[in-house]
Amino acid sequence: MIGLDTANRVYTVPGLPSNKFTVTSMVDVGTALARLSILASDNPSSVPDYVRLSGDAVSFADLAKIVGDERGETIEVKSTSAAETKQKLIDNPADLLSHVKYVNSLEMS
């Protein structure tokens, strides 16, 4: 199974736990949209047709450390074979939810 199970202090990820992905906060998105709106009102041609936003680059190992430090716990990070996970999903795409689990036990503030 792949997922973030904070309640049981285990994160299981496909591939290497050190692989980075990006996270972007709603505040960052709102700020970018406001700035793009101002640019568009001043000079519409200055705003590109497509914009890619990227906040911070973190890994699941980083995320486990951050969450664990915040909670005063150690979160174990396990990995599964990315190729095996991919093949299972190719073989049975309707079975996606049996391979992915997200347990949100953190309070949103």
mmCIF file of N, CA and C in Angstrom:
data_model
loop_
_atom_site.group_PDB
_atom_site.id
_atom_site.type_symbol
_atom_site.label_atom_id
_atom_site.label_comp_id
_atom_site.label_asym_id
_atom_site.label_seq_id
_atom_site.Cartn_x
_atom_site.Cartn_y
_atom_site.Cartn_z
ATOM 1 N N MET A 1 0.836 -1.171 0.000
ATOM 2 C CA MET A 1 0.000 0.000 0.000
ATOM 3 C C MET A 1 0.887 1.243 0.000
ATOM 4 N N ILE A 2 0.433 2.285 -0.644
ATOM 5 C CA ILE A 2 1.139 3.559 -0.713
ATOM 6 C C ILE A 2 0.338 4.548 0.111
ATOM 7 N N GLY A 3 0.983 5.354 0.899
ATOM 8 C CA GLY A 3 0.205 6.369 1.582
ATOM 9 C C GLY A 3 0.898 7.011 2.751
ATOM 10 N N LEU A 4 0.191 7.999 3.269
ATOM 11 C CA LEU A 4 0.652 8.742 4.434
ATOM 12 C C LEU A 4 -0.266 8.385 5.593
ATOM 13 N N ASP A 5 0.221 7.593 6.492
ATOM 14 C CA ASP A 5 -0.565 7.177 7.653
ATOM 15 C C ASP A 5 0.076 7.792 8.888
ATOM 16 N N THR A 6 -0.220 9.059 9.085
ATOM 17 C CA THR A 6 0.396 9.808 10.187
ATOM 18 C C THR A 6 -0.033 9.248 11.540
ATOM 19 N N ALA A 7 -1.290 8.818 11.650
ATOM 20 C CA ALA A 7 -1.789 8.294 12.927
ATOM 21 C C ALA A 7 -0.962 7.100 13.397
ATOM 22 N N ASN A 8 -0.544 6.255 12.461
ATOM 23 C CA ASN A 8 0.267 5.089 12.806
ATOM 24 C C ASN A 8 1.750 5.309 12.561
ATOM 25 N N ARG A 9 2.122 6.543 12.232
ATOM 26 C CA ARG A 9 3.508 6.978 12.068
ATOM 27 C C ARG A 9 4.261 6.178 10.989
ATOM 28 N N VAL A 10 3.595 5.944 9.836
ATOM 29 C CA VAL A 10 4.226 5.233 8.724
ATOM 30 C C VAL A 10 3.842 5.914 7.417
ATOM 31 N N TYR A 11 4.848 6.253 6.615
ATOM 32 C CA TYR A 11 4.625 6.759 5.265
ATOM 33 C C TYR A 11 5.217 5.723 4.315
ATOM 34 N N THR A 12 4.412 5.232 3.370
ATOM 35 C CA THR A 12 4.867 4.256 2.392
ATOM 36 C C THR A 12 4.771 4.892 1.011
ATOM 37 N N VAL A 13 5.883 4.932 0.304
ATOM 38 C CA VAL A 13 5.943 5.655 -0.967
ATOM 39 C C VAL A 13 6.507 4.770 -2.067
ATOM 40 N N PRO A 14 6.080 5.019 -3.318
ATOM 41 C CA PRO A 14 6.681 4.280 -4.429
ATOM 42 C C PRO A 14 8.048 4.875 -4.761
ATOM 43 N N GLY A 15 9.008 4.039 -5.033
ATOM 44 C CA GLY A 15 10.337 4.550 -5.389
ATOM 45 C C GLY A 15 11.125 4.973 -4.164
ATOM 46 N N LEU A 16 12.033 5.894 -4.376
ATOM 47 C CA LEU A 16 12.926 6.339 -3.308
ATOM 48 C C LEU A 16 12.269 7.405 -2.441
ATOM 49 N N PRO A 17 12.331 7.263 -1.124
ATOM 50 C CA PRO A 17 11.784 8.288 -0.231
ATOM 51 C C PRO A 17 12.474 9.647 -0.370
ATOM 52 N N SER A 18 13.652 9.661 -1.000
ATOM 53 C CA SER A 18 14.391 10.926 -1.165
ATOM 54 C C SER A 18 14.001 11.680 -2.439
ATOM 55 N N ASN A 19 13.159 11.074 -3.300
ATOM 56 C CA ASN A 19 12.716 11.772 -4.512
ATOM 57 C C ASN A 19 11.892 12.995 -4.143
ATOM 58 N N LYS A 20 12.180 14.099 -4.796
ATOM 59 C CA LYS A 20 11.518 15.368 -4.474
ATOM 60 C C LYS A 20 10.241 15.563 -5.291
ATOM 61 N N PHE A 21 9.284 16.257 -4.704
ATOM 62 C CA PHE A 21 8.079 16.711 -5.380
ATOM 63 C C PHE A 21 7.798 18.123 -4.870
ATOM 64 N N THR A 22 6.944 18.854 -5.558
ATOM 65 C CA THR A 22 6.692 20.225 -5.132
ATOM 66 C C THR A 22 5.377 20.339 -4.387
ATOM 67 N N VAL A 23 5.367 21.242 -3.435
ATOM 68 C CA VAL A 23 4.156 21.589 -2.693
ATOM 69 C C VAL A 23 4.012 23.103 -2.757
ATOM 70 N N THR A 24 2.796 23.545 -2.949
ATOM 71 C CA THR A 24 2.531 24.975 -3.066
ATOM 72 C C THR A 24 1.332 25.303 -2.194
ATOM 73 N N SER A 25 1.479 26.281 -1.325
ATOM 74 C CA SER A 25 0.397 26.648 -0.414
ATOM 75 C C SER A 25 -0.660 27.478 -1.114
ATOM 76 N N MET A 26 -1.848 27.506 -0.535
ATOM 77 C CA MET A 26 -2.922 28.333 -1.080
ATOM 78 C C MET A 26 -2.540 29.814 -1.019
ATOM 79 N N VAL A 27 -1.762 30.207 -0.021
ATOM 80 C CA VAL A 27 -1.303 31.590 0.077
ATOM 81 C C VAL A 27 -0.408 31.930 -1.111
ATOM 82 N N ASP A 28 0.496 31.008 -1.457
ATOM 83 C CA ASP A 28 1.371 31.227 -2.621
ATOM 84 C C ASP A 28 0.556 31.346 -3.908
ATOM 85 N N VAL A 29 -0.447 30.491 -4.058
ATOM 86 C CA VAL A 29 -1.295 30.532 -5.252
ATOM 87 C C VAL A 29 -2.063 31.848 -5.302
ATOM 88 N N GLY A 30 -2.636 32.251 -4.169
ATOM 89 C CA GLY A 30 -3.381 33.513 -4.114
ATOM 90 C C GLY A 30 -2.500 34.708 -4.427
ATOM 91 N N THR A 31 -1.293 34.725 -3.881
ATOM 92 C CA THR A 31 -0.359 35.821 -4.141
ATOM 93 C C THR A 31 0.009 35.879 -5.619
ATOM 94 N N ALA A 32 0.277 34.724 -6.201
ATOM 95 C CA ALA A 32 0.628 34.683 -7.625
ATOM 96 C C ALA A 32 -0.531 35.170 -8.487
ATOM 97 N N LEU A 33 -1.743 34.742 -8.163
ATOM 98 C CA LEU A 33 -2.910 35.180 -8.935
ATOM 99 C C LEU A 33 -3.127 36.690 -8.818
ATOM 100 N N ALA A 34 -2.928 37.217 -7.620
ATOM 101 C CA ALA A 34 -3.077 38.667 -7.437
ATOM 102 C C ALA A 34 -2.037 39.422 -8.267
ATOM 103 N N ARG A 35 -0.800 38.970 -8.241
ATOM 104 C CA ARG A 35 0.252 39.644 -9.019
ATOM 105 C C ARG A 35 0.011 39.530 -10.513
ATOM 106 N N LEU A 36 -0.439 38.362 -10.966
ATOM 107 C CA LEU A 36 -0.749 38.203 -12.386
ATOM 108 C C LEU A 36 -1.922 39.098 -12.797
ATOM 109 N N SER A 37 -2.896 39.251 -11.922
ATOM 110 C CA SER A 37 -4.045 40.126 -12.215
ATOM 111 C C SER A 37 -3.606 41.578 -12.350
ATOM 112 N N ILE A 38 -2.714 42.011 -11.473
ATOM 113 C CA ILE A 38 -2.197 43.379 -11.548
ATOM 114 C C ILE A 38 -1.405 43.571 -12.838
ATOM 115 N N LEU A 39 -0.557 42.593 -13.160
ATOM 116 C CA LEU A 39 0.196 42.669 -14.418
ATOM 117 C C LEU A 39 -0.754 42.732 -15.615
ATOM 118 N N ALA A 40 -1.792 41.916 -15.595
ATOM 119 C CA ALA A 40 -2.734 41.871 -16.717
ATOM 120 C C ALA A 40 -3.489 43.180 -16.870
ATOM 121 N N SER A 41 -3.801 43.829 -15.761
ATOM 122 C CA SER A 41 -4.532 45.103 -15.864
ATOM 123 C C SER A 41 -3.614 46.221 -16.354
ATOM 124 N N ASP A 42 -2.319 46.150 -16.016
ATOM 125 C CA ASP A 42 -1.365 47.167 -16.461
ATOM 126 C C ASP A 42 -0.911 46.940 -17.904
ATOM 127 N N ASN A 43 -0.611 45.685 -18.226
ATOM 128 C CA ASN A 43 -0.086 45.367 -19.554
ATOM 129 C C ASN A 43 -0.431 43.910 -19.878
ATOM 130 N N PRO A 44 -1.590 43.668 -20.482
ATOM 131 C CA PRO A 44 -2.032 42.290 -20.734
ATOM 132 C C PRO A 44 -1.014 41.436 -21.485
ATOM 133 N N SER A 45 -0.246 42.023 -22.369
ATOM 134 C CA SER A 45 0.724 41.222 -23.135
ATOM 135 C C SER A 45 1.907 40.767 -22.280
ATOM 136 N N SER A 46 2.042 41.312 -21.081
ATOM 137 C CA SER A 46 3.149 40.906 -20.214
ATOM 138 C C SER A 46 2.856 39.601 -19.459
ATOM 139 N N VAL A 47 1.613 39.132 -19.518
ATOM 140 C CA VAL A 47 1.242 37.912 -18.804
ATOM 141 C C VAL A 47 1.293 36.735 -19.782
ATOM 142 N N PRO A 48 2.056 35.710 -19.457
ATOM 143 C CA PRO A 48 2.158 34.563 -20.371
ATOM 144 C C PRO A 48 0.836 33.780 -20.438
ATOM 145 N N ASP A 49 0.680 33.020 -21.510
ATOM 146 C CA ASP A 49 -0.516 32.201 -21.664
ATOM 147 C C ASP A 49 -0.586 31.093 -20.618
ATOM 148 N N TYR A 50 0.572 30.582 -20.219
ATOM 149 C CA TYR A 50 0.638 29.500 -19.243
ATOM 150 C C TYR A 50 1.611 29.892 -18.135
ATOM 151 N N VAL A 51 1.229 29.552 -16.908
ATOM 152 C CA VAL A 51 2.079 29.841 -15.750
ATOM 153 C C VAL A 51 2.184 28.572 -14.921
ATOM 154 N N ARG A 52 3.383 28.245 -14.484
ATOM 155 C CA ARG A 52 3.596 27.102 -13.604
ATOM 156 C C ARG A 52 4.051 27.627 -12.251
ATOM 157 N N LEU A 53 3.320 27.269 -11.225
ATOM 158 C CA LEU A 53 3.677 27.672 -9.872
ATOM 159 C C LEU A 53 4.322 26.493 -9.157
ATOM 160 N N SER A 54 5.352 26.764 -8.404
ATOM 161 C CA SER A 54 6.005 25.729 -7.636
ATOM 162 C C SER A 54 6.498 26.352 -6.336
ATOM 163 N N GLY A 55 6.028 25.808 -5.245
ATOM 164 C CA GLY A 55 6.434 26.329 -3.942
ATOM 165 C C GLY A 55 7.765 25.740 -3.520
ATOM 166 N N ASP A 56 7.709 24.777 -2.628
ATOM 167 C CA ASP A 56 8.914 24.136 -2.102
ATOM 168 C C ASP A 56 9.069 22.735 -2.676
ATOM 169 N N ALA A 57 10.299 22.301 -2.853
ATOM 170 C CA ALA A 57 10.584 20.931 -3.263
ATOM 171 C C ALA A 57 10.958 20.137 -2.019
ATOM 172 N N VAL A 58 10.192 19.100 -1.730
ATOM 173 C CA VAL A 58 10.436 18.249 -0.563
ATOM 174 C C VAL A 58 10.346 16.791 -0.983
ATOM 175 N N SER A 59 10.867 15.935 -0.150
ATOM 176 C CA SER A 59 10.742 14.493 -0.378
ATOM 177 C C SER A 59 9.828 13.928 0.712
ATOM 178 N N PHE A 60 9.417 12.675 0.544
ATOM 179 C CA PHE A 60 8.620 12.050 1.598
ATOM 180 C C PHE A 60 9.454 11.874 2.861
ATOM 181 N N ALA A 61 10.760 11.676 2.708
ATOM 182 C CA ALA A 61 11.633 11.609 3.887
ATOM 183 C C ALA A 61 11.651 12.963 4.604
ATOM 184 N N ASP A 62 11.729 14.065 3.814
ATOM 185 C CA ASP A 62 11.669 15.409 4.410
ATOM 186 C C ASP A 62 10.336 15.621 5.118
ATOM 187 N N LEU A 63 9.254 15.236 4.431
ATOM 188 C CA LEU A 63 7.918 15.424 4.981
ATOM 189 C C LEU A 63 7.747 14.654 6.287
ATOM 190 N N ALA A 64 8.229 13.429 6.323
ATOM 191 C CA ALA A 64 8.141 12.628 7.549
ATOM 192 C C ALA A 64 8.903 13.292 8.690
ATOM 193 N N LYS A 65 10.066 13.861 8.393
ATOM 194 C CA LYS A 65 10.854 14.550 9.427
ATOM 195 C C LYS A 65 10.130 15.791 9.920
ATOM 196 N N ILE A 66 9.590 16.577 8.993
ATOM 197 C CA ILE A 66 8.878 17.812 9.367
ATOM 198 C C ILE A 66 7.669 17.491 10.238
ATOM 199 N N VAL A 67 6.851 16.556 9.771
ATOM 200 C CA VAL A 67 5.642 16.199 10.519
ATOM 201 C C VAL A 67 6.017 15.552 11.850
ATOM 202 N N GLY A 68 7.002 14.656 11.816
ATOM 203 C CA GLY A 68 7.441 14.008 13.050
ATOM 204 C C GLY A 68 7.971 14.995 14.070
ATOM 205 N N ASP A 69 8.783 15.954 13.621
ATOM 206 C CA ASP A 69 9.307 16.974 14.536
ATOM 207 C C ASP A 69 8.168 17.801 15.126
ATOM 208 N N GLU A 70 7.199 18.151 14.304
ATOM 209 C CA GLU A 70 6.060 18.956 14.762
ATOM 210 C C GLU A 70 5.228 18.198 15.798
ATOM 211 N N ARG A 71 5.100 16.898 15.594
ATOM 212 C CA ARG A 71 4.288 16.069 16.496
ATOM 213 C C ARG A 71 5.096 15.464 17.650
ATOM 214 N N GLY A 72 6.424 15.615 17.608
ATOM 215 C CA GLY A 72 7.263 15.019 18.637
ATOM 216 C C GLY A 72 7.333 13.505 18.517
ATOM 217 N N GLU A 73 7.273 13.001 17.277
ATOM 218 C CA GLU A 73 7.276 11.567 17.017
ATOM 219 C C GLU A 73 8.265 11.260 15.892
ATOM 220 N N THR A 74 8.566 9.997 15.731
ATOM 221 C CA THR A 74 9.350 9.556 14.592
ATOM 222 C C THR A 74 8.415 8.853 13.631
ATOM 223 N N ILE A 75 8.431 9.275 12.372
ATOM 224 C CA ILE A 75 7.599 8.643 11.349
ATOM 225 C C ILE A 75 8.499 7.776 10.478
ATOM 226 N N GLU A 76 8.155 6.507 10.394
ATOM 227 C CA GLU A 76 8.915 5.561 9.574
ATOM 228 C C GLU A 76 8.537 5.769 8.103
ATOM 229 N N VAL A 77 9.539 5.755 7.247
ATOM 230 C CA VAL A 77 9.300 5.882 5.811
ATOM 231 C C VAL A 77 9.694 4.569 5.147
ATOM 232 N N LYS A 78 8.701 3.949 4.508
ATOM 233 C CA LYS A 78 8.930 2.700 3.777
ATOM 234 C C LYS A 78 8.783 2.993 2.292
ATOM 235 N N SER A 79 9.394 2.160 1.471
ATOM 236 C CA SER A 79 9.242 2.348 0.033
ATOM 237 C C SER A 79 8.800 1.052 -0.622
ATOM 238 N N THR A 80 8.110 1.224 -1.744
ATOM 239 C CA THR A 80 7.726 0.093 -2.573
ATOM 240 C C THR A 80 8.373 0.303 -3.931
ATOM 241 N N SER A 81 8.440 -0.731 -4.701
ATOM 242 C CA SER A 81 8.996 -0.620 -6.036
ATOM 243 C C SER A 81 8.068 0.211 -6.910
ATOM 244 N N ALA A 82 8.596 1.261 -7.485
ATOM 245 C CA ALA A 82 7.792 2.103 -8.370
ATOM 246 C C ALA A 82 7.322 1.302 -9.573
ATOM 247 N N ALA A 83 8.178 0.453 -10.109
ATOM 248 C CA ALA A 83 7.816 -0.346 -11.278
ATOM 249 C C ALA A 83 6.690 -1.323 -10.946
ATOM 250 N N GLU A 84 6.769 -1.943 -9.775
ATOM 251 C CA GLU A 84 5.727 -2.882 -9.358
ATOM 252 C C GLU A 84 4.394 -2.154 -9.154
ATOM 253 N N THR A 85 4.441 -1.011 -8.503
ATOM 254 C CA THR A 85 3.226 -0.229 -8.281
ATOM 255 C C THR A 85 2.627 0.210 -9.603
ATOM 256 N N LYS A 86 3.463 0.677 -10.510
ATOM 257 C CA LYS A 86 2.993 1.116 -11.823
ATOM 258 C C LYS A 86 2.338 -0.044 -12.576
ATOM 259 N N GLN A 87 2.966 -1.209 -12.553
ATOM 260 C CA GLN A 87 2.411 -2.359 -13.276
ATOM 261 C C GLN A 87 1.069 -2.776 -12.693
ATOM 262 N N LYS A 88 0.939 -2.749 -11.385
ATOM 263 C CA LYS A 88 -0.346 -3.099 -10.758
ATOM 264 C C LYS A 88 -1.443 -2.141 -11.205
ATOM 265 N N LEU A 89 -1.106 -0.875 -11.314
ATOM 266 C CA LEU A 89 -2.099 0.112 -11.737
ATOM 267 C C LEU A 89 -2.411 -0.016 -13.232
ATOM 268 N N ILE A 90 -1.428 -0.379 -14.040
ATOM 269 C CA ILE A 90 -1.664 -0.613 -15.467
ATOM 270 C C ILE A 90 -2.569 -1.832 -15.646
ATOM 271 N N ASP A 91 -2.282 -2.889 -14.884
ATOM 272 C CA ASP A 91 -3.061 -4.118 -14.990
ATOM 273 C C ASP A 91 -4.512 -3.917 -14.556
ATOM 274 N N ASN A 92 -4.722 -3.065 -13.565
ATOM 275 C CA ASN A 92 -6.077 -2.870 -13.050
ATOM 276 C C ASN A 92 -6.254 -1.427 -12.588
ATOM 277 N N PRO A 93 -6.444 -0.480 -13.527
ATOM 278 C CA PRO A 93 -6.551 0.934 -13.155
ATOM 279 C C PRO A 93 -7.746 1.241 -12.256
ATOM 280 N N ALA A 94 -8.793 0.427 -12.326
ATOM 281 C CA ALA A 94 -9.967 0.654 -11.481
ATOM 282 C C ALA A 94 -9.657 0.354 -10.018
ATOM 283 N N ASP A 95 -8.549 -0.312 -9.765
ATOM 284 C CA ASP A 95 -8.182 -0.713 -8.409
ATOM 285 C C ASP A 95 -7.256 0.300 -7.732
ATOM 286 N N LEU A 96 -7.216 1.525 -8.253
ATOM 287 C CA LEU A 96 -6.303 2.552 -7.750
ATOM 288 C C LEU A 96 -6.430 2.744 -6.245
ATOM 289 N N LEU A 97 -7.640 2.855 -5.738
ATOM 290 C CA LEU A 97 -7.815 3.176 -4.324
ATOM 291 C C LEU A 97 -7.332 2.071 -3.393
ATOM 292 N N SER A 98 -7.212 0.849 -3.879
ATOM 293 C CA SER A 98 -6.671 -0.194 -3.008
ATOM 294 C C SER A 98 -5.156 -0.061 -2.857
ATOM 295 N N HIS A 99 -4.527 0.711 -3.748
ATOM 296 C CA HIS A 99 -3.077 0.902 -3.688
ATOM 297 C C HIS A 99 -2.680 2.219 -3.026
ATOM 298 N N VAL A 100 -3.624 3.101 -2.864
ATOM 299 C CA VAL A 100 -3.307 4.424 -2.340
ATOM 300 C C VAL A 100 -4.141 4.678 -1.094
ATOM 301 N N LYS A 101 -3.484 5.119 -0.053
ATOM 302 C CA LYS A 101 -4.189 5.420 1.188
ATOM 303 C C LYS A 101 -3.643 6.720 1.725
ATOM 304 N N TYR A 102 -4.549 7.620 2.054
ATOM 305 C CA TYR A 102 -4.142 8.875 2.684
ATOM 306 C C TYR A 102 -4.950 9.015 3.948
ATOM 307 N N VAL A 103 -4.289 9.114 5.063
ATOM 308 C CA VAL A 103 -4.977 9.282 6.335
ATOM 309 C C VAL A 103 -4.588 10.639 6.873
ATOM 310 N N ASN A 104 -5.560 11.541 6.918
ATOM 311 C CA ASN A 104 -5.281 12.899 7.393
ATOM 312 C C ASN A 104 -5.627 12.980 8.872
ATOM 313 N N SER A 105 -4.618 12.940 9.703
ATOM 314 C CA SER A 105 -4.853 13.068 11.130
ATOM 315 C C SER A 105 -4.280 14.386 11.671
ATOM 316 N N LEU A 106 -3.838 15.244 10.757
ATOM 317 C CA LEU A 106 -3.298 16.537 11.171
ATOM 318 C C LEU A 106 -4.407 17.581 11.144
ATOM 319 N N GLU A 107 -4.440 18.426 12.104
ATOM 320 C CA GLU A 107 -5.385 19.534 12.120
ATOM 321 C C GLU A 107 -4.947 20.571 11.102
ATOM 322 N N MET A 108 -5.875 21.033 10.299
ATOM 323 C CA MET A 108 -5.581 22.105 9.354
ATOM 324 C C MET A 108 -5.740 23.427 10.096
ATOM 325 N N SER A 109 -4.755 24.295 9.956
ATOM 326 C CA SER A 109 -4.870 25.591 10.645
ATOM 327 C C SER A 109 -4.872 26.714 9.650
#
